[in-house]
Short mmCIF file of C-alpha atoms in Angstrom, two decimals:
data_model
loop_
_atom_site.label_atom_id
_atom_site.label_comp_id
_atom_site.label_asym_id
_atom_site.label_seq_id
_atom_site.Cartn_x
_atom_site.Cartn_y
_atom_site.Cartn_z
CA UNK S 1 -26.89 52.27 -18.21
CA UNK S 2 -29.12 49.73 -16.41
CA UNK S 3 -32.75 49.19 -17.79
CA UNK S 4 -35.70 47.09 -16.80
CA UNK S 5 -34.76 44.34 -19.50
CA UNK S 6 -31.04 44.18 -18.68
CA UNK S 7 -29.37 43.55 -15.53
CA UNK S 8 -26.07 45.26 -14.44
CA UNK S 9 -22.84 43.06 -15.13
CA UNK S 10 -22.19 43.23 -11.24
CA UNK S 11 -24.87 40.80 -10.81
CA UNK S 12 -22.39 37.82 -11.79
CA UNK S 13 -21.95 37.21 -7.98
CA UNK S 14 -25.61 36.80 -7.47
CA UNK S 15 -26.00 34.49 -10.61
CA UNK S 16 -23.22 32.50 -8.90
CA UNK S 17 -24.98 32.36 -5.67
CA UNK S 18 -28.01 31.13 -7.64
CA UNK S 19 -26.30 28.51 -9.31
CA UNK S 20 -24.96 27.25 -5.85
CA UNK S 21 -28.19 27.27 -4.41
CA UNK S 22 -29.73 25.11 -7.28
CA UNK S 23 -33.25 27.24 -6.69
CA UNK S 24 -33.78 28.27 -10.50
CA UNK S 25 -36.13 26.01 -12.25
CA UNK S 26 -36.50 23.91 -8.94
CA UNK S 27 -39.75 22.22 -8.32
CA UNK S 28 -42.75 23.77 -6.36
CA UNK S 29 -41.86 23.63 -2.67
CA UNK S 30 -44.79 23.52 0.18
CA UNK S 31 -42.48 25.33 2.59
CA UNK S 32 -42.50 28.69 0.12
CA UNK S 33 -46.17 28.15 -0.93
CA UNK S 34 -46.94 28.35 2.99
CA UNK S 35 -45.11 31.68 3.00
CA UNK S 36 -46.84 33.21 -0.09
CA UNK S 37 -50.05 32.09 1.13
CA UNK S 38 -49.38 33.63 4.69
CA UNK S 39 -48.22 36.96 3.03
CA UNK S 40 -51.37 37.18 0.88
CA UNK S 41 -53.48 36.45 3.83
CA UNK S 42 -51.93 38.64 6.46
CA UNK S 43 -51.53 41.69 4.02
CA UNK S 44 -54.94 41.31 2.32
CA UNK S 45 -53.15 41.13 -1.19
CA UNK S 46 -54.47 39.11 -4.34
CA UNK S 47 -50.81 38.28 -5.50
CA UNK S 48 -47.90 37.12 -3.45
CA UNK S 49 -44.51 36.10 -5.01
CA UNK S 50 -41.17 34.34 -3.94
CA UNK S 51 -38.94 35.81 -6.92
CA UNK S 52 -35.59 34.80 -7.96
CA UNK S 53 -33.73 37.18 -10.39
CA UNK S 54 -31.94 35.21 -13.52
CA UNK S 55 -29.78 37.43 -16.02
CA UNK S 56 -32.78 37.63 -18.37
CA UNK S 57 -35.86 36.42 -16.48
CA UNK S 58 -37.44 36.30 -13.13
CA UNK S 59 -38.35 32.70 -11.52
CA UNK S 60 -41.00 32.35 -9.29
CA UNK S 61 -40.16 29.67 -6.69
CA UNK S 62 -43.71 30.20 -5.35
CA UNK S 63 -46.75 32.35 -6.41
CA UNK S 64 -50.32 33.14 -5.40
CA UNK S 65 -52.64 34.78 -7.58
CA UNK S 66 -50.94 35.28 -10.86
CA UNK S 67 -52.86 35.27 -14.28
CA UNK S 68 -52.10 32.87 -16.65
CA UNK S 69 -49.93 31.85 -18.77
CA UNK S 70 -47.38 33.27 -15.93
CA UNK S 71 -49.00 31.15 -13.18
CA UNK S 72 -48.00 28.09 -15.06
CA UNK S 73 -44.94 29.04 -16.71
CA UNK S 74 -43.60 30.29 -13.17
CA UNK S 75 -41.52 33.09 -14.81
CA UNK S 76 -41.65 36.35 -16.69
CA UNK S 77 -39.13 38.09 -18.64
CA UNK S 78 -37.37 41.22 -17.00
CA UNK S 79 -39.77 43.54 -18.85
CA UNK S 80 -42.42 42.28 -16.30
CA UNK S 81 -40.35 42.46 -13.30
CA UNK S 82 -40.71 44.79 -10.29
CA UNK S 83 -38.82 42.61 -8.27
CA UNK S 84 -35.31 43.47 -10.13
CA UNK S 85 -35.36 47.10 -8.73
CA UNK S 86 -35.58 45.29 -5.22
CA UNK S 87 -32.29 43.19 -6.15
CA UNK S 88 -30.61 45.98 -7.61
CA UNK S 89 -30.78 48.27 -4.58
CA UNK S 90 -30.72 45.49 -2.13
CA UNK S 91 -33.32 47.52 -0.24
CA UNK S 92 -37.05 47.22 -0.01
CA UNK S 93 -39.24 48.94 -2.55
CA UNK S 94 -42.78 50.26 -1.52
CA UNK S 95 -44.77 51.77 -4.03
CA UNK S 96 -48.40 52.84 -3.55
CA UNK S 97 -49.38 53.44 -7.34
CA UNK S 98 -46.83 51.91 -9.87
CA UNK S 99 -48.45 54.20 -12.74
CA UNK S 100 -47.01 57.39 -11.06
CA UNK S 101 -43.67 55.93 -10.20
CA UNK S 102 -41.09 56.93 -12.75
CA UNK S 103 -38.85 54.01 -11.88
CA UNK S 104 -41.35 51.43 -13.05
CA UNK S 105 -44.35 53.29 -14.76
CA UNK S 106 -43.36 51.70 -17.88
CA UNK S 107 -42.91 48.13 -16.71
CA UNK S 108 -45.32 45.58 -18.32
CA UNK S 109 -46.32 44.03 -15.03
CA UNK S 110 -48.50 46.93 -14.70
CA UNK S 111 -50.70 46.31 -17.78
CA UNK S 112 -50.18 42.55 -17.97
CA UNK S 113 -50.29 41.50 -14.25
CA UNK S 114 -52.13 44.26 -13.15
CA UNK S 115 -49.68 45.38 -10.53
CA UNK S 116 -50.73 48.62 -9.27
CA UNK S 117 -49.70 48.82 -5.65
CA UNK S 118 -46.37 46.72 -4.83
CA UNK S 119 -44.26 45.90 -1.64
CA UNK S 120 -41.28 43.89 -1.89
CA UNK S 121 -38.51 42.89 0.60
CA UNK S 122 -35.00 41.61 -0.80
CA UNK S 123 -34.06 38.09 -0.08
CA UNK S 124 -30.33 38.24 1.12
CA UNK S 125 -27.84 35.50 1.70
CA UNK S 126 -25.74 35.41 4.84
CA UNK S 127 -22.82 36.90 2.74
CA UNK S 128 -24.84 39.92 1.73
CA UNK S 129 -25.87 39.03 -1.90
CA UNK S 130 -29.74 39.80 -2.95
CA UNK S 131 -30.91 37.06 -4.99
CA UNK S 132 -34.66 38.00 -5.33
CA UNK S 133 -37.50 39.15 -3.24
CA UNK S 134 -40.69 38.40 -1.30
CA UNK S 135 -43.18 40.57 -2.49
CA UNK S 136 -47.25 41.46 -2.56
CA UNK S 137 -49.22 43.11 -5.28
CA UNK S 138 -52.51 44.78 -5.14
CA UNK S 139 -54.65 45.57 -8.23
CA UNK S 140 -55.70 48.98 -6.90
CA UNK S 141 -53.53 51.87 -5.19
CA UNK S 142 -52.93 51.56 -1.68
CA UNK S 143 -50.88 52.87 1.19
CA UNK S 144 -48.84 50.16 2.80
CA UNK S 145 -48.73 50.59 6.69
CA UNK S 146 -45.38 50.04 8.53
CA UNK S 147 -46.94 47.04 10.33
CA UNK S 148 -47.54 45.64 6.89
CA UNK S 149 -43.84 46.25 5.92
CA UNK S 150 -42.64 44.81 9.03
CA UNK S 151 -44.94 41.66 8.67
CA UNK S 152 -43.57 41.37 4.93
CA UNK S 153 -39.83 41.73 6.21
CA UNK S 154 -40.47 38.66 8.69
CA UNK S 155 -41.82 36.70 6.14
CA UNK S 156 -38.92 37.45 3.79
CA UNK S 157 -36.62 36.33 6.93
CA UNK S 158 -38.45 33.13 7.10
CA UNK S 159 -38.08 32.44 3.21
CA UNK S 160 -34.45 33.09 3.67
CA UNK S 161 -34.09 30.44 6.26
CA UNK S 162 -35.81 28.15 3.97
CA UNK S 163 -33.18 28.92 1.35
CA UNK S 164 -30.16 28.53 3.70
CA UNK S 165 -31.67 25.11 4.78
CA UNK S 166 -31.60 24.23 1.11
CA UNK S 167 -28.04 25.68 0.92
CA UNK S 168 -26.99 23.55 3.66
CA UNK S 169 -28.51 20.49 2.14
CA UNK S 170 -26.87 21.33 -1.05
CA UNK S 171 -23.71 21.75 0.43
CA UNK S 172 -23.93 18.40 2.23
CA UNK S 173 -25.09 16.65 -1.02
CA UNK S 174 -22.24 18.17 -2.98
CA UNK S 175 -19.88 17.00 -0.07
CA UNK S 176 -21.04 13.58 -0.13
CA UNK S 177 -20.92 13.32 -3.76
CA UNK S 178 -17.33 14.82 -3.70
CA UNK S 179 -16.31 11.94 -0.90
CA UNK S 180 -18.14 9.42 -3.13
CA UNK S 181 -16.02 10.49 -6.30
CA UNK S 182 -12.91 10.39 -4.19
CA UNK S 183 -13.72 7.14 -2.53
CA UNK S 184 -14.17 5.98 -6.11
CA UNK S 185 -10.85 7.22 -7.18
CA UNK S 186 -9.03 5.92 -4.15
CA UNK S 187 -10.53 2.33 -5.14
CA UNK S 188 -9.38 2.77 -8.50
CA UNK S 189 -5.95 3.85 -7.35
CA UNK S 190 -5.94 0.88 -5.07
CA UNK S 191 -6.91 -1.63 -7.48
CA UNK S 192 -4.34 -0.38 -9.85
CA UNK S 193 -1.70 -0.24 -7.14
CA UNK S 194 -2.59 -3.77 -5.92
CA UNK S 195 -2.28 -5.27 -9.47
CA UNK S 196 1.09 -3.51 -9.87
CA UNK S 197 2.05 -5.06 -6.36
CA UNK S 198 1.01 -8.45 -7.51
CA UNK S 199 3.16 -8.02 -10.71
CA UNK S 200 6.18 -6.78 -8.63
CA UNK S 201 5.61 -9.81 -6.17
CA UNK S 202 5.44 -12.32 -8.96
CA UNK S 203 8.62 -10.72 -10.70
CA UNK S 204 10.36 -10.84 -7.21
CA UNK S 205 9.42 -14.58 -6.74
CA UNK S 206 10.60 -15.41 -10.04
CA UNK S 207 13.77 -13.87 -9.71
CA UNK S 208 14.22 -15.41 -6.28
CA UNK S 209 13.70 -18.83 -7.65
CA UNK S 210 15.94 -18.26 -10.62
CA UNK S 211 18.82 -16.74 -8.49
CA UNK S 212 18.52 -19.84 -6.06
CA UNK S 213 18.75 -22.13 -9.08
CA UNK S 214 21.69 -20.56 -10.60
CA UNK S 215 23.57 -20.27 -7.08
CA UNK S 216 22.88 -23.96 -6.09
CA UNK S 217 24.57 -25.47 -9.20
CA UNK S 218 28.10 -23.62 -8.70
CA UNK S 219 27.84 -23.79 -4.86
CA UNK S 220 27.17 -27.56 -4.86
CA UNK S 221 30.33 -27.92 -7.15
CA UNK S 222 32.39 -25.72 -4.73
CA UNK S 223 31.09 -27.67 -1.81
CA UNK S 224 31.60 -31.06 -3.86
CA UNK S 225 35.20 -30.27 -4.41
CA UNK S 226 35.80 -29.00 -1.07
CA UNK S 227 34.75 -32.26 0.57
CA UNK S 228 36.71 -34.34 -1.79
CA UNK S 229 39.73 -32.38 -1.08
CA UNK S 230 39.19 -32.97 2.52
CA UNK S 231 38.55 -36.55 1.85
CA UNK S 232 41.41 -37.31 -0.58
CA UNK S 233 43.89 -34.70 -0.06
CA UNK S 234 46.16 -36.33 2.34
CA UNK S 235 49.29 -34.21 1.34
CA UNK S 236 47.42 -31.12 1.96
CA UNK S 237 49.19 -28.62 4.12
CA UNK S 238 47.59 -27.99 7.34
CA UNK S 239 46.97 -24.25 6.56
CA UNK S 240 45.50 -25.30 3.05
CA UNK S 241 43.28 -27.84 4.92
CA UNK S 242 41.85 -25.00 7.08
CA UNK S 243 41.11 -22.79 3.94
CA UNK S 244 39.25 -25.84 2.50
CA UNK S 245 37.24 -26.26 5.47
CA UNK S 246 36.44 -22.69 5.68
CA UNK S 247 35.46 -22.59 1.98
CA UNK S 248 32.98 -25.59 2.90
CA UNK S 249 31.67 -24.02 5.70
CA UNK S 250 30.98 -20.73 3.76
CA UNK S 251 29.31 -22.74 1.32
CA UNK S 252 26.95 -24.72 3.57
CA UNK S 253 26.06 -21.11 5.33
CA UNK S 254 25.11 -19.87 1.70
CA UNK S 255 22.92 -23.05 1.15
CA UNK S 256 21.38 -22.65 4.38
CA UNK S 257 20.41 -18.99 3.68
CA UNK S 258 19.32 -19.88 0.07
CA UNK S 259 17.03 -22.77 1.69
CA UNK S 260 15.61 -20.05 4.27
CA UNK S 261 15.09 -17.34 1.77
CA UNK S 262 13.37 -19.86 -0.47
CA UNK S 263 11.28 -20.71 2.47
CA UNK S 264 10.35 -17.25 3.08
CA UNK S 265 9.24 -16.81 -0.50
CA UNK S 266 7.01 -19.70 -0.32
CA UNK S 267 4.95 -18.71 2.58
CA UNK S 268 4.22 -15.37 0.91
CA UNK S 269 1.71 -17.20 -1.58
CA UNK S 270 -1.81 -18.39 -1.04
CA UNK S 271 -2.12 -19.72 2.53
CA UNK S 272 -4.51 -22.22 2.01
CA UNK S 273 -3.18 -23.27 -1.48
CA UNK S 274 -1.65 -26.60 -0.18
CA UNK S 275 -3.94 -27.34 2.95
CA UNK S 276 -5.02 -30.74 4.06
CA UNK S 277 -5.84 -32.84 6.92
CA UNK S 278 -2.36 -33.28 8.93
CA UNK S 279 -1.62 -35.94 11.40
CA UNK S 280 0.55 -33.44 13.51
CA UNK S 281 1.86 -36.00 15.97
CA UNK S 282 3.15 -38.25 13.14
CA UNK S 283 4.40 -35.23 11.22
CA UNK S 284 6.45 -34.12 14.51
CA UNK S 285 7.74 -37.64 15.25
CA UNK S 286 8.92 -38.01 11.81
CA UNK S 287 10.92 -34.72 12.03
CA UNK S 288 12.36 -35.82 15.52
CA UNK S 289 13.61 -39.21 14.21
CA UNK S 290 15.30 -37.45 11.35
CA UNK S 291 17.21 -35.38 13.59
CA UNK S 292 18.17 -37.92 15.84
CA UNK S 293 21.66 -38.56 14.37
CA UNK S 294 22.36 -34.84 14.84
CA UNK S 295 21.56 -35.21 18.52
CA UNK S 296 23.61 -38.20 18.99
CA UNK S 297 26.70 -36.58 17.48
CA UNK S 298 26.02 -33.68 19.71
CA UNK S 299 25.95 -35.95 22.83
CA UNK S 300 22.54 -34.73 23.89
CA UNK S 301 19.64 -36.39 25.79
CA UNK S 302 17.03 -36.50 23.23
CA UNK S 303 13.43 -37.41 24.12
CA UNK S 304 9.72 -37.10 22.64
CA UNK S 305 6.55 -37.30 24.27
CA UNK S 306 2.84 -36.57 23.54
CA UNK S 307 -0.50 -37.35 25.27
CA UNK S 308 -1.83 -40.61 24.52
CA UNK S 309 -4.76 -41.37 22.28
CA UNK S 310 -4.82 -38.16 20.12
CA UNK S 311 -3.30 -37.88 16.50
CA UNK S 312 -3.75 -34.01 16.89
CA UNK S 313 -5.22 -33.93 13.38
CA UNK S 314 -5.53 -30.18 11.87
CA UNK S 315 -5.98 -28.31 8.50
CA UNK S 316 -2.58 -27.00 7.00
CA UNK S 317 0.13 -27.26 4.88
CA UNK S 318 2.42 -30.14 5.85
CA UNK S 319 5.52 -28.77 4.17
CA UNK S 320 5.22 -25.49 5.99
CA UNK S 321 4.36 -27.09 9.16
CA UNK S 322 7.48 -29.56 8.70
CA UNK S 323 9.68 -26.52 8.19
CA UNK S 324 8.46 -24.60 11.61
CA UNK S 325 9.02 -27.97 13.49
CA UNK S 326 12.38 -28.50 11.82
CA UNK S 327 13.46 -24.85 12.70
CA UNK S 328 12.92 -25.06 16.37
CA UNK S 329 14.26 -28.62 16.55
CA UNK S 330 17.42 -27.82 14.79
CA UNK S 331 17.87 -24.64 16.59
CA UNK S 332 17.55 -26.58 19.91
CA UNK S 333 20.26 -29.15 19.07
CA UNK S 334 22.40 -26.46 17.57
CA UNK S 335 22.45 -24.30 20.50
CA UNK S 336 22.77 -26.73 23.24
CA UNK S 337 26.28 -28.07 24.35
CA UNK S 338 27.29 -31.44 24.71
CA UNK S 339 25.80 -33.29 27.79
CA UNK S 340 22.87 -31.31 27.62
CA UNK S 341 19.11 -32.33 26.85
CA UNK S 342 16.84 -31.82 24.05
CA UNK S 343 12.99 -32.75 24.38
CA UNK S 344 10.08 -32.47 22.28
CA UNK S 345 6.51 -32.56 23.80
CA UNK S 346 2.77 -32.30 22.40
CA UNK S 347 0.15 -31.33 24.79
CA UNK S 348 -3.71 -31.49 24.29
CA UNK S 349 -5.14 -27.91 25.08
CA UNK S 350 -8.77 -28.78 23.97
CA UNK S 351 -9.43 -27.39 20.55
CA UNK S 352 -5.64 -26.40 20.48
CA UNK S 353 -2.30 -28.35 20.70
CA UNK S 354 0.72 -26.93 22.26
CA UNK S 355 4.05 -28.22 20.57
CA UNK S 356 7.02 -27.41 22.72
CA UNK S 357 10.93 -27.98 21.95
CA UNK S 358 12.91 -27.46 25.42
CA UNK S 359 16.60 -27.34 25.60
CA UNK S 360 19.15 -26.79 28.34
CA UNK S 361 21.11 -24.61 25.71
CA UNK S 362 22.85 -21.45 26.18
CA UNK S 363 19.65 -19.34 26.38
CA UNK S 364 18.97 -15.79 25.29
CA UNK S 365 19.64 -12.48 27.36
CA UNK S 366 16.42 -10.79 28.12
CA UNK S 367 17.34 -7.60 26.29
CA UNK S 368 17.61 -9.52 22.94
CA UNK S 369 14.21 -11.59 23.22
CA UNK S 370 12.25 -8.70 21.79
CA UNK S 371 14.01 -8.81 18.19
CA UNK S 372 14.02 -12.74 18.28
CA UNK S 373 11.14 -13.08 15.46
CA UNK S 374 12.71 -10.44 13.33
CA UNK S 375 14.18 -11.57 9.92
CA UNK S 376 17.96 -11.83 9.74
CA UNK S 377 18.31 -11.08 13.46
CA UNK S 378 20.91 -13.05 15.22
CA UNK S 379 21.47 -13.10 19.20
CA UNK S 380 24.95 -11.49 19.55
CA UNK S 381 26.41 -13.56 22.45
CA UNK S 382 29.87 -15.01 22.55
CA UNK S 383 28.30 -18.67 22.78
CA UNK S 384 25.83 -18.32 19.85
CA UNK S 385 27.04 -15.97 17.55
CA UNK S 386 30.11 -18.09 16.27
CA UNK S 387 27.43 -20.95 15.39
CA UNK S 388 26.53 -21.01 11.88
CA UNK S 389 23.12 -19.54 10.77
CA UNK S 390 21.03 -17.14 8.98
CA UNK S 391 18.62 -15.43 11.27
CA UNK S 392 15.44 -16.29 9.46
CA UNK S 393 14.57 -19.58 11.24
CA UNK S 394 12.29 -17.99 14.15
CA UNK S 395 10.84 -15.37 11.52
CA UNK S 396 9.85 -18.31 9.50
CA UNK S 397 8.22 -20.06 12.32
CA UNK S 398 6.14 -17.05 13.48
CA UNK S 399 4.86 -16.55 10.02
CA UNK S 400 3.98 -20.22 9.21
CA UNK S 401 2.22 -20.70 12.64
CA UNK S 402 0.25 -17.21 12.45
CA UNK S 403 -0.88 -18.18 8.81
CA UNK S 404 -2.30 -21.30 10.18
CA UNK S 405 -4.26 -19.52 12.97
CA UNK S 406 -1.56 -20.27 15.79
CA UNK S 407 0.39 -18.27 17.96
CA UNK S 408 4.11 -18.84 18.79
CA UNK S 409 5.43 -18.93 22.42
CA UNK S 410 8.82 -19.32 24.16
CA UNK S 411 10.75 -18.48 27.46
CA UNK S 412 14.09 -18.41 27.74
CA UNK S 413 16.50 -17.97 30.52
CA UNK S 414 20.38 -16.85 29.64
CA UNK S 415 22.73 -19.75 30.40
CA UNK S 416 20.21 -22.13 31.36
CA UNK S 417 17.93 -23.12 28.48
CA UNK S 418 15.04 -22.30 26.18
CA UNK S 419 11.60 -23.47 25.41
CA UNK S 420 10.23 -22.48 22.02
CA UNK S 421 6.79 -23.86 20.87
CA UNK S 422 3.43 -22.67 19.40
CA UNK S 423 -0.35 -23.37 19.80
CA UNK S 424 -2.34 -24.68 16.77
CA UNK S 425 -5.96 -25.38 16.29
CA UNK S 426 -7.20 -28.81 15.81
CA UNK S 427 -9.78 -30.63 14.15
CA UNK S 428 -9.64 -33.91 16.23
#
């Protein structure tokens, strides 16, 4: 049986709502104090309360006119609570004389709080849960008018508006707190993932270096013996000579692939690790001269030109830049038939240089041009596919140039020739 000092077990829903709202034991709030003052003034009552009902006490979110020690404590046990009946019934409780009302005549609020006349309106959440009341108390019997009850009801609605604002604020605070916790967890997860990726990247790099080293030694032996057999094996049958030649070409292709994979692995490190001031004009000319014999053997017109008076100094990794120049130049020589031309040009573009390798080679069909810089992609034309290659050269060039703050450029017309190059920022 429900008593004055013990709430029904069905009130667990209300207690959960109060916990969510964080109103119990909350600080004094001027917004609620204005409502209790207004209620006391309009209804000419010495006591006005905004009460919230806990499981064994009533807590005053705001109070006007309570005697001590209750005013300072801002709570009483349920033995002193008339508001509990408002909450239990979820309906207004209007009493002219509590001493004559059987429901409350034994409540200690009558003697210790001098609560003789009482009018209480439930404070009800949007989902219909009564969590407390707005009430006024008089120290002598009185008949409450309908106008007074209507005024108290309006003020209770205003109190619930304040509570709903608090609820919205708390919901936002909880959401922000949850988001902050999720973000912190995501950062931890990302840090752990990044650490794992770094470790895996290091394992991959180590494996590539070990594999390349272990492959190079037996490959060099195979290629060395193949070359020796071709040079000194005069009595080799023609078809045997073709077999050895095929072995040598396959070895050269494997060596080229190992070289390009190692180059690709190197550019995944710290982009500024080996940066220094580079005289690009000098570097490009050195690469040009290194490949002159190849151009002569291919019977190509081979020229170099650059704007006079500029060294084209820039900040970069000379090894990687050499590799980018080398790839573009050897591609041009390799894919230009005898009698054609390959020219290297450097142009001054203000704060940038433009490096170009122009050829009169086989050119690239327009349909294949979008995929040119993908790793391992080779243009599948009859003229070019029979020429050895790994499909990594242009991919390497693009990565190297972009890591140096530049941009790759090209133009190609099938069966007429190509122009490959890049822009790079210069320092002088």
